[in-house]
mmCIF file of C-alpha atoms in Angstrom:
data_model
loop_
_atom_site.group_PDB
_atom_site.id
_atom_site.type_symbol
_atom_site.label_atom_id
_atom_site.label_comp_id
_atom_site.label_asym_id
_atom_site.label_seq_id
_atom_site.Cartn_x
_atom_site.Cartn_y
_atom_site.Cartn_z
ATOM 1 C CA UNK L 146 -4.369 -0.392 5.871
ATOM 2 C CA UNK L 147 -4.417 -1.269 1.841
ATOM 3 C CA UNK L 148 -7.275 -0.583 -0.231
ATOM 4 C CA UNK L 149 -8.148 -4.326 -0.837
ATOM 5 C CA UNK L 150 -8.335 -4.678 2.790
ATOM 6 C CA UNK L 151 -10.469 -2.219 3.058
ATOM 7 C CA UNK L 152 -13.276 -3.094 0.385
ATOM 8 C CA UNK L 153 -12.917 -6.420 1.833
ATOM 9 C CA UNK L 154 -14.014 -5.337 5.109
ATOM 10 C CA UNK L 155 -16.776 -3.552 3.990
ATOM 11 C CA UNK L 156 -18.026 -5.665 1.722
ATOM 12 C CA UNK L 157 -17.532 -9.328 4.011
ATOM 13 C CA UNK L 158 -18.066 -7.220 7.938
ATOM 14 C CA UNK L 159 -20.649 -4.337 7.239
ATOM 15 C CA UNK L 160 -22.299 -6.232 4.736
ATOM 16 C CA UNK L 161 -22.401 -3.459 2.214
ATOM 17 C CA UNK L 162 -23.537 -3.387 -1.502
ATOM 18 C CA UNK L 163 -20.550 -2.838 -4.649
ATOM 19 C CA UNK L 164 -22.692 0.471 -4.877
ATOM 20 C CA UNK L 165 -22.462 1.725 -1.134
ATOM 21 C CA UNK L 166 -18.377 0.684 -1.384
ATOM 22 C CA UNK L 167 -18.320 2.700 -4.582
ATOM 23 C CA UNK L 168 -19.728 5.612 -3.469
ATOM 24 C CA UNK L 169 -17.368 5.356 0.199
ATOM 25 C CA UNK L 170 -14.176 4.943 -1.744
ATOM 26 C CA UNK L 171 -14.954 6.899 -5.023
ATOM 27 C CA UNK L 172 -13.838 3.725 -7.120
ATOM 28 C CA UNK L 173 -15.775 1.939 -10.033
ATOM 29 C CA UNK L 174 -18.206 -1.039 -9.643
ATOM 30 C CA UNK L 175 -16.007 -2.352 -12.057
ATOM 31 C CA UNK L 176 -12.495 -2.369 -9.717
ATOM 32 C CA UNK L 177 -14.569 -3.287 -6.603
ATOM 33 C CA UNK L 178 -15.730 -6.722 -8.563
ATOM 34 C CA UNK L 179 -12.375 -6.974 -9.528
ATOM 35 C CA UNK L 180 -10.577 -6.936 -6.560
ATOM 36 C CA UNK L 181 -13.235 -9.454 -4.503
ATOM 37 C CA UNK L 182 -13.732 -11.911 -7.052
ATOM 38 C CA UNK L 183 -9.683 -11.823 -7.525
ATOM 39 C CA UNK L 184 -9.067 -13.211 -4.098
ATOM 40 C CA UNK L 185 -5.483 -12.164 -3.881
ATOM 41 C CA UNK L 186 -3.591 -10.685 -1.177
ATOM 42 C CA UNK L 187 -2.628 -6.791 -0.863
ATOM 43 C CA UNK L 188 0.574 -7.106 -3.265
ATOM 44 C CA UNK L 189 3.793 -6.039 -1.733
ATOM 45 C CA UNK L 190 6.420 -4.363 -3.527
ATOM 46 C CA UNK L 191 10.440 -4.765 -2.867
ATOM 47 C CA UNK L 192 11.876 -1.955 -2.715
ATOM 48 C CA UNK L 193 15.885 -2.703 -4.339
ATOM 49 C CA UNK L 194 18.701 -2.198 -2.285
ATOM 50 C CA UNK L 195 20.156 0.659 -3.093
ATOM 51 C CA UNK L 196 23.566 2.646 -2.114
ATOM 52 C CA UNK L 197 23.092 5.927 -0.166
ATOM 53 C CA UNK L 198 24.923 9.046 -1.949
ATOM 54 C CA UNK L 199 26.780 9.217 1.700
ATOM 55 C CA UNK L 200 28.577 5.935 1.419
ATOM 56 C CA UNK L 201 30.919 7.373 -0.358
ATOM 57 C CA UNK L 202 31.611 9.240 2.555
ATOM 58 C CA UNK L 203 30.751 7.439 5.126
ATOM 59 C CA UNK L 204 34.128 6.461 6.663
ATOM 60 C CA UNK L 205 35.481 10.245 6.907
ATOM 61 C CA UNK L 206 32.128 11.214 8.725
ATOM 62 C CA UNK L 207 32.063 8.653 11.281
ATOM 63 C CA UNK L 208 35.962 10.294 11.891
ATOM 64 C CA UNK L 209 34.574 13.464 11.851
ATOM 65 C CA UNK L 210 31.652 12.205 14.602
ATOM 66 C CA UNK L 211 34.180 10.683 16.648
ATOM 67 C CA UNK L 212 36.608 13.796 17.025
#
């Protein structure tokens, strides 16, 4: 579960102070405001599409798994 999530739970469910979420998650006031007055969603990151260092090899290795 994300961090925003998280601080968004406690702060909307258990009804707890910034302080009390500060003190649970060891962040600042400052980046518990931040992050509830934002409103934005838990940011997801693309990871690019990369080439494995074994695709080079790949055909001779599926031979080899095969014999």
């Amino acid at each position: 579960m994300g961090l925003l999530n998280i601080i968004r739970r406690m702060s909307l469910r258990e009804k707890l102070s910034i302080r009390e979420i500060s003190r649970r998650t060891g962040l600042s006031r400052n980046t518990i405001t931040k992050h509830l007055n934002a409103g934005t969603i838990e940011p997801q990151f693309t990871t690019p599409d990369r080439q494995s260092k074994l695709d080079l090899f790949a055909d001779k290795l599926a031979g080899w798994l095969k014999t």
